[in-house]
mmCIF file of C-alpha atoms and ligand atoms in Angstrom:
data_model
loop_
_atom_site.group_PDB
_atom_site.id
_atom_site.type_symbol
_atom_site.label_atom_id
_atom_site.label_comp_id
_atom_site.label_asym_id
_atom_site.label_seq_id
_atom_site.Cartn_x
_atom_site.Cartn_y
_atom_site.Cartn_z
ATOM 1 C CA MET A 114 0.000 0.000 0.000
ATOM 2 C CA VAL A 115 1.285 3.452 -0.913
ATOM 3 C CA GLU A 116 0.805 6.318 1.501
ATOM 4 C CA PHE A 117 1.592 9.997 0.996
ATOM 5 C CA TYR A 118 2.817 12.494 3.575
ATOM 6 C CA GLU A 119 3.778 16.141 3.536
ATOM 7 C CA PHE A 120 7.552 16.637 3.490
ATOM 8 C CA THR A 121 8.836 17.481 6.990
ATOM 9 C CA ALA A 122 12.196 18.476 8.494
ATOM 10 C CA SER A 123 12.719 14.878 9.640
ATOM 11 C CA ASP A 124 12.648 13.741 5.981
ATOM 12 C CA VAL A 125 15.716 15.811 5.062
ATOM 13 C CA PRO A 126 18.429 13.135 5.649
ATOM 14 C CA GLN A 127 16.571 10.503 3.609
ATOM 15 C CA PHE A 128 15.757 13.074 0.943
ATOM 16 C CA VAL A 129 19.439 14.042 0.641
ATOM 17 C CA SER A 130 20.448 10.399 0.206
ATOM 18 C CA PHE A 131 17.885 10.039 -2.625
ATOM 19 C CA TYR A 132 19.147 13.267 -4.143
ATOM 20 C CA GLU A 133 22.756 12.131 -4.228
ATOM 21 C CA LYS A 134 21.808 8.736 -5.626
ATOM 22 C CA TYR A 135 19.318 9.689 -8.324
ATOM 23 C CA LEU A 136 19.901 13.348 -9.223
ATOM 24 C CA ASN A 137 23.300 14.747 -8.511
ATOM 25 C CA SER A 138 25.736 15.468 -5.766
ATOM 26 C CA GLY A 139 27.109 18.863 -4.972
ATOM 27 C CA VAL A 140 24.165 21.225 -5.492
ATOM 28 C CA HIS A 141 22.241 21.109 -2.268
ATOM 29 C CA VAL A 142 23.427 19.986 1.049
ATOM 30 C CA GLY A 143 20.993 18.988 3.726
ATOM 31 C CA GLU A 144 21.468 22.230 5.654
ATOM 32 C CA ASP A 145 20.377 24.285 2.617
ATOM 33 C CA ILE A 146 17.139 22.358 2.312
ATOM 34 C CA ALA A 147 16.553 22.355 6.066
ATOM 35 C CA ALA A 148 17.043 26.156 6.140
ATOM 36 C CA LEU A 149 14.636 26.690 3.220
ATOM 37 C CA PHE A 150 12.132 24.363 4.888
ATOM 38 C CA ASP A 151 12.412 26.278 8.192
ATOM 39 C CA ALA A 152 11.791 29.530 6.278
ATOM 40 C CA GLY A 153 8.576 28.051 4.818
ATOM 41 C CA GLU A 154 10.052 28.204 1.314
ATOM 42 C CA TYR A 155 10.452 24.472 0.739
ATOM 43 C CA PHE A 156 7.697 21.871 0.660
ATOM 44 C CA GLY A 157 6.556 18.719 -1.067
ATOM 45 C CA ILE A 158 5.169 15.217 -0.720
ATOM 46 C CA LYS A 159 6.819 11.931 0.233
ATOM 47 C CA ALA A 160 5.540 8.532 -0.955
ATOM 48 C CA VAL A 161 5.896 5.549 1.363
ATOM 49 C CA CYS A 162 5.229 2.011 0.140
ATOM 50 C CA ASP A 163 4.772 -0.730 2.741
ATOM 51 C CA GLY A 164 6.788 1.282 5.240
ATOM 52 C CA GLU A 165 9.647 2.018 2.832
ATOM 53 C CA CYS A 166 10.325 5.464 1.341
ATOM 54 C CA ALA A 167 9.444 5.228 -2.378
ATOM 55 C CA GLY A 168 9.999 8.783 -3.575
ATOM 56 C CA PHE A 169 9.630 12.538 -3.270
ATOM 57 C CA LEU A 170 8.293 15.482 -5.225
ATOM 58 C CA THR A 171 9.511 18.751 -3.731
ATOM 59 C CA LEU A 172 9.333 22.424 -4.675
ATOM 60 C CA MET A 173 10.708 25.767 -3.563
ATOM 61 C CA GLU A 174 9.504 29.362 -3.769
ATOM 62 C CA GLY A 175 10.706 31.436 -6.713
ATOM 63 C CA LEU A 176 13.003 30.551 -9.595
ATOM 64 C CA SER A 177 15.806 28.052 -8.993
ATOM 65 C CA LEU A 178 17.790 26.338 -11.744
ATOM 66 C CA THR A 179 20.500 23.717 -11.162
ATOM 67 C CA ILE A 180 22.921 25.604 -13.422
ATOM 68 C CA PRO A 181 22.476 29.347 -14.094
ATOM 69 C CA HIS A 182 21.071 30.137 -17.568
ATOM 70 C CA PRO A 183 20.477 33.910 -17.569
ATOM 71 C CA GLU A 184 18.670 34.067 -20.927
ATOM 72 C CA VAL A 185 16.067 31.437 -19.972
ATOM 73 C CA GLU A 186 15.703 32.941 -16.504
ATOM 74 C CA ARG A 187 14.985 36.358 -18.084
ATOM 75 C CA GLU A 188 12.373 34.856 -20.432
ATOM 76 C CA ILE A 189 10.588 33.056 -17.595
ATOM 77 C CA LEU A 190 10.648 36.093 -15.303
ATOM 78 C CA ALA A 191 9.310 38.294 -18.150
ATOM 79 C CA LEU A 192 6.414 35.857 -18.495
ATOM 80 C CA ILE A 193 5.489 35.164 -14.870
ATOM 81 C CA GLY A 194 7.829 37.260 -12.681
ATOM 82 C CA SER A 195 5.001 39.520 -11.489
ATOM 83 C CA SER A 196 3.072 36.532 -10.079
ATOM 84 C CA ARG A 197 3.887 34.150 -7.269
ATOM 85 C CA PHE A 198 5.305 30.855 -8.483
ATOM 86 C CA VAL A 199 7.488 27.964 -7.343
ATOM 87 C CA THR A 200 10.105 25.728 -8.964
ATOM 88 C CA VAL A 201 10.179 21.934 -8.819
ATOM 89 C CA ASP A 202 13.362 21.006 -6.950
ATOM 90 C CA ALA A 203 13.322 17.213 -7.067
ATOM 91 C CA PHE A 204 11.118 14.464 -8.452
ATOM 92 C CA MET A 205 12.585 11.093 -7.530
ATOM 93 C CA ILE A 206 11.159 7.596 -7.341
ATOM 94 C CA SER A 207 13.248 4.669 -6.185
ATOM 95 C CA PRO A 208 13.691 2.218 -9.156
ATOM 96 C CA LYS A 209 11.868 -0.645 -7.420
ATOM 97 C CA PHE A 210 8.736 1.497 -7.075
ATOM 98 C CA ARG A 211 8.617 2.870 -10.629
ATOM 99 C CA GLU A 212 5.849 2.019 -13.141
ATOM 100 C CA LYS A 213 3.298 1.779 -10.332
ATOM 101 C CA GLY A 214 1.558 5.135 -10.785
ATOM 102 C CA ILE A 215 3.342 6.666 -7.788
ATOM 103 C CA GLY A 216 4.627 9.578 -9.896
ATOM 104 C CA HIS A 217 1.145 10.577 -11.034
ATOM 105 C CA ALA A 218 -0.191 10.228 -7.510
ATOM 106 C CA LEU A 219 2.613 12.482 -6.228
ATOM 107 C CA CYS A 220 1.739 15.081 -8.891
ATOM 108 C CA GLU A 221 -1.936 15.048 -7.910
ATOM 109 C CA ARG A 222 -1.095 15.567 -4.260
ATOM 110 C CA VAL A 223 1.375 18.327 -5.045
ATOM 111 C CA ASN A 224 -1.304 20.090 -7.128
ATOM 112 C CA ALA A 225 -3.576 20.108 -4.092
ATOM 113 C CA GLN A 226 -0.719 21.263 -1.862
ATOM 114 C CA LEU A 227 0.086 24.140 -4.273
ATOM 115 C CA LEU A 228 -3.516 25.329 -4.334
ATOM 116 C CA SER A 229 -3.715 25.172 -0.531
ATOM 117 C CA ARG A 230 -0.648 27.462 -0.454
ATOM 118 C CA GLY A 231 -2.275 29.853 -2.949
ATOM 119 C CA VAL A 232 0.136 29.018 -5.789
ATOM 120 C CA ASP A 233 -1.092 28.074 -9.263
ATOM 121 C CA MET A 234 2.129 28.188 -11.309
ATOM 122 C CA PHE A 235 5.342 26.273 -11.251
ATOM 123 C CA VAL A 236 8.577 26.148 -13.223
ATOM 124 C CA VAL A 237 10.226 22.824 -13.915
ATOM 125 C CA GLU A 238 13.625 21.898 -15.310
ATOM 126 C CA ILE A 239 13.069 18.471 -16.833
ATOM 127 C CA TRP A 240 16.088 16.233 -17.166
ATOM 128 C CA VAL A 241 16.745 14.882 -20.714
ATOM 129 C CA TYR A 242 19.288 12.048 -20.955
ATOM 130 C CA PRO A 243 22.055 11.970 -23.615
ATOM 131 C CA ASP A 244 19.914 9.496 -25.641
ATOM 132 C CA HIS A 245 17.128 12.171 -25.620
ATOM 133 C CA SER A 246 14.830 10.075 -23.435
ATOM 134 C CA SER A 247 13.207 11.817 -20.512
ATOM 135 C CA PRO A 248 11.157 9.803 -18.036
ATOM 136 C CA ALA A 249 9.420 12.867 -16.583
ATOM 137 C CA LEU A 250 8.803 14.829 -19.791
ATOM 138 C CA CYS A 251 5.102 14.112 -20.212
ATOM 139 C CA ILE A 252 4.053 13.966 -16.571
ATOM 140 C CA TYR A 253 4.075 17.705 -15.780
ATOM 141 C CA GLU A 254 1.978 18.775 -18.763
ATOM 142 C CA LYS A 255 -0.788 16.548 -17.361
ATOM 143 C CA MET A 256 -0.823 18.756 -14.242
ATOM 144 C CA GLY A 257 -2.056 21.840 -16.084
ATOM 145 C CA GLN A 258 -1.583 24.229 -18.985
ATOM 146 C CA CYS A 259 1.923 24.590 -20.390
ATOM 147 C CA LEU A 260 2.675 28.359 -20.692
ATOM 148 C CA TYR A 261 6.336 28.032 -21.689
ATOM 149 C CA LYS A 262 8.465 25.236 -23.063
ATOM 150 C CA LYS A 263 12.083 25.383 -24.217
ATOM 151 C CA GLU A 264 14.417 22.513 -24.993
ATOM 152 C CA LEU A 265 18.003 23.182 -24.021
ATOM 153 C CA PRO A 266 20.517 20.593 -25.235
ATOM 154 C CA GLY A 267 23.738 20.567 -23.218
ATOM 155 C CA PHE A 268 22.020 22.335 -20.308
ATOM 156 C CA TYR A 269 24.339 20.668 -17.769
ATOM 157 C CA SER A 270 27.587 20.933 -19.757
ATOM 158 C CA ALA A 271 29.041 23.375 -17.215
ATOM 159 C CA SER A 272 28.000 21.226 -14.256
ATOM 160 C CA SER A 273 31.514 20.139 -13.271
ATOM 161 C CA LYS A 274 32.355 23.839 -12.791
ATOM 162 C CA TYR A 275 29.704 23.838 -10.076
ATOM 163 C CA GLY A 276 31.008 20.637 -8.524
ATOM 164 C CA ILE A 277 28.043 18.624 -9.799
ATOM 165 C CA LEU A 278 28.445 14.990 -10.838
ATOM 166 C CA CYS A 279 25.818 13.484 -13.134
ATOM 167 C CA PRO A 280 24.731 9.935 -12.136
ATOM 168 C CA VAL A 281 24.500 9.064 -15.870
ATOM 169 C CA CYS A 282 27.556 10.810 -17.379
ATOM 170 C CA GLY A 283 29.832 11.572 -14.421
ATOM 171 C CA SER A 284 31.771 14.848 -14.570
ATOM 172 C CA GLU A 285 31.327 15.366 -18.354
ATOM 173 C CA CYS A 286 27.559 15.688 -18.424
ATOM 174 C CA ARG A 287 25.926 15.525 -21.867
ATOM 175 C CA CYS A 288 22.369 15.676 -20.553
ATOM 176 C CA GLY A 289 19.994 18.393 -21.631
ATOM 177 C CA ALA A 290 16.943 19.954 -20.056
ATOM 178 C CA CYS A 291 13.480 21.030 -21.084
ATOM 179 C CA MET A 292 12.247 24.097 -19.197
ATOM 180 C CA GLU A 293 8.521 24.393 -18.710
ATOM 181 C CA VAL A 294 6.126 26.716 -16.939
ATOM 182 C CA ILE A 295 2.848 25.052 -15.963
ATOM 183 C CA ARG A 296 -0.336 26.722 -14.706
ATOM 184 C CA ILE A 297 -2.488 24.335 -12.718
ATOM 185 C CA PRO A 298 -6.292 24.580 -12.790
ATOM 186 C CA SER A 299 -7.594 26.280 -9.644
HETATM 187 ZN ZN1 LIG B 521 24.471 13.746 -17.633
#
């Protein structure tokens, strides 16, 4: 049975271990996330399957990209900068719990959480592997209306400069990203 809980401060250590395993190492440390959480600027949902942590979908206030891309940031801020919005920070599901609908269930719960916080827009940086596949590409557009979409090959090429190791490519990351802005139905 899968259960869903709001992300709490006590989830930070487990969240960080997921982050380092499935996303990257070097961007966030636990203290950063704990500080954002304490400031009320970090939130999300955790999925638990038969007592075991299965995944997370977390978000933070404002615009936050893994690697700075000033041109894209300017375009997004020109579009939605006068409104309140959040950015997806991490969407991770442990491999043994994939293909079970947990991702969609996390999205539905996050939609409800966003609306309860008075937010109806989010930015997401969707990871695109070197073979151009992207497991999360279609899931966000099901959450609402896509207001902005831009594919950015080589998005993470400067990642080693920021001390970020890619779990797929290592220090020479060839992954790209697709930036989207989604408005969820209120
Ligand atoms: Zn990579």
